[in-house]
mmCIF file of C-alpha atoms in Angstrom:
data_model
loop_
_atom_site.group_PDB
_atom_site.id
_atom_site.type_symbol
_atom_site.label_atom_id
_atom_site.label_comp_id
_atom_site.label_asym_id
_atom_site.label_seq_id
_atom_site.Cartn_x
_atom_site.Cartn_y
_atom_site.Cartn_z
ATOM 1 C CA ARG A 273 89.258 92.429 97.580
ATOM 2 C CA GLY A 274 91.082 91.509 94.432
ATOM 3 C CA TYR A 275 91.722 94.978 93.029
ATOM 4 C CA ALA A 276 92.686 96.492 96.382
ATOM 5 C CA ARG A 277 95.096 93.680 97.130
ATOM 6 C CA GLU A 278 96.515 93.875 93.616
ATOM 7 C CA HIS A 279 97.171 97.599 94.054
ATOM 8 C CA ALA A 280 98.783 96.893 97.431
ATOM 9 C CA LEU A 281 100.977 94.199 95.926
ATOM 10 C CA HIS A 282 102.361 96.801 93.530
ATOM 11 C CA GLY A 283 102.717 99.520 96.161
ATOM 12 C CA ALA A 284 99.971 101.660 94.631
ATOM 13 C CA TRP A 285 98.655 102.659 98.057
ATOM 14 C CA ASN A 286 96.345 105.494 97.018
ATOM 15 C CA ASP A 287 94.664 103.187 94.510
ATOM 16 C CA ALA A 288 94.427 100.474 97.158
ATOM 17 C CA VAL A 289 92.792 102.919 99.573
ATOM 18 C CA ARG A 290 90.267 103.932 96.920
ATOM 19 C CA SER A 291 89.406 100.282 96.236
ATOM 20 C CA TYR A 292 89.079 99.443 99.937
ATOM 21 C CA ARG A 293 86.786 102.450 100.462
ATOM 22 C CA GLN A 294 84.614 101.302 97.570
ATOM 23 C CA MET A 295 84.337 97.880 99.208
ATOM 24 C CA VAL A 296 83.390 99.449 102.547
ATOM 25 C CA ARG A 297 80.579 101.374 100.842
ATOM 26 C CA ALA A 298 79.488 98.319 98.857
ATOM 27 C CA SER A 299 79.364 96.144 101.977
ATOM 28 C CA GLY A 300 76.313 98.081 103.125
ATOM 29 C CA ALA A 301 77.105 97.085 106.696
ATOM 30 C CA ASP A 302 77.528 99.634 109.454
ATOM 31 C CA PRO A 303 80.136 99.125 110.587
ATOM 32 C CA ALA A 304 81.840 97.380 107.692
ATOM 33 C CA PRO A 305 83.317 93.927 108.403
ATOM 34 C CA ALA A 306 86.336 94.043 110.731
ATOM 35 C CA ARG A 307 88.768 92.428 108.287
ATOM 36 C CA LEU A 308 87.924 94.981 105.638
ATOM 37 C CA ARG A 309 88.382 97.878 108.074
ATOM 38 C CA VAL A 310 91.734 96.483 109.228
ATOM 39 C CA GLU A 311 92.971 96.186 105.642
ATOM 40 C CA LEU A 312 91.782 99.704 104.852
ATOM 41 C CA ALA A 313 93.568 101.041 107.939
ATOM 42 C CA ALA A 314 96.849 99.413 106.926
ATOM 43 C CA ALA A 315 96.546 100.736 103.369
ATOM 44 C CA LEU A 316 95.913 104.226 104.735
ATOM 45 C CA VAL A 317 99.095 104.010 106.805
ATOM 46 C CA LYS A 318 101.035 102.931 103.738
ATOM 47 C CA ALA A 319 99.507 105.877 101.826
ATOM 48 C CA GLY A 320 100.803 108.278 104.492
ATOM 49 C CA LYS A 321 97.441 108.813 106.194
ATOM 50 C CA ALA A 322 98.086 107.290 109.617
ATOM 51 C CA SER A 323 95.783 109.639 111.518
ATOM 52 C CA GLU A 324 92.872 108.702 109.264
ATOM 53 C CA ALA A 325 93.854 105.047 109.480
ATOM 54 C CA GLN A 326 93.384 104.950 113.224
ATOM 55 C CA THR A 327 89.743 105.993 112.841
ATOM 56 C CA GLN A 328 89.111 102.929 110.653
ATOM 57 C CA LEU A 329 90.316 100.374 113.173
ATOM 58 C CA PRO A 330 87.517 98.368 114.734
ATOM 59 C CA THR A 331 86.871 99.029 118.399
ATOM 60 C CA ASP A 332 84.339 96.220 118.736
ATOM 61 C CA VAL A 333 86.785 93.335 118.142
ATOM 62 C CA HIS A 334 90.394 92.426 118.866
ATOM 63 C CA PHE A 335 91.593 93.169 115.365
ATOM 64 C CA GLU A 336 94.924 91.403 115.866
ATOM 65 C CA ARG A 337 92.972 88.149 115.574
ATOM 66 C CA GLU A 338 92.273 89.062 111.953
ATOM 67 C CA TYR A 339 95.968 89.142 110.940
ATOM 68 C CA ALA A 340 96.096 85.411 110.252
ATOM 69 C CA HIS A 341 93.354 85.850 107.638
ATOM 70 C CA LEU A 342 94.933 88.840 105.906
ATOM 71 C CA PRO A 343 98.015 89.542 103.775
ATOM 72 C CA ALA A 344 101.178 89.723 105.902
ATOM 73 C CA TRP A 345 101.743 93.416 105.135
ATOM 74 C CA VAL A 346 98.566 94.334 107.024
ATOM 75 C CA GLY A 347 99.681 93.034 110.402
ATOM 76 C CA GLN A 348 103.257 94.182 109.854
ATOM 77 C CA THR A 349 102.104 97.715 109.051
ATOM 78 C CA LEU A 350 99.793 98.068 112.029
ATOM 79 C CA GLN A 351 102.251 96.457 114.440
ATOM 80 C CA ALA A 352 104.942 98.872 113.243
ATOM 81 C CA GLN A 353 102.600 101.697 114.263
ATOM 82 C CA GLY A 354 102.347 100.169 117.731
ATOM 83 C CA TRP A 355 98.579 99.911 117.452
ATOM 84 C CA SER A 356 96.585 97.283 119.264
ATOM 85 C CA SER A 357 92.948 96.675 120.070
ATOM 86 C CA ARG A 358 91.511 99.001 122.651
#
């Protein structure tokens, strides 16, 4: 997740989204790992694509549990949207 997180660190959200999407494809898993989907969703929000972001959030896990394992901006972004696990 190095490149995606590096882009995020610099506020290059469209580049971060592109990198996260590449990682989702490369994971080969369907669905992609929850932490990756949560990070992608937060990056999409930051890139101004909140409606698309919501479709990336995992419905099979309580994604808030992943916040402790992710950069702080991820949880802050999704909490600011008022989103929680379904």
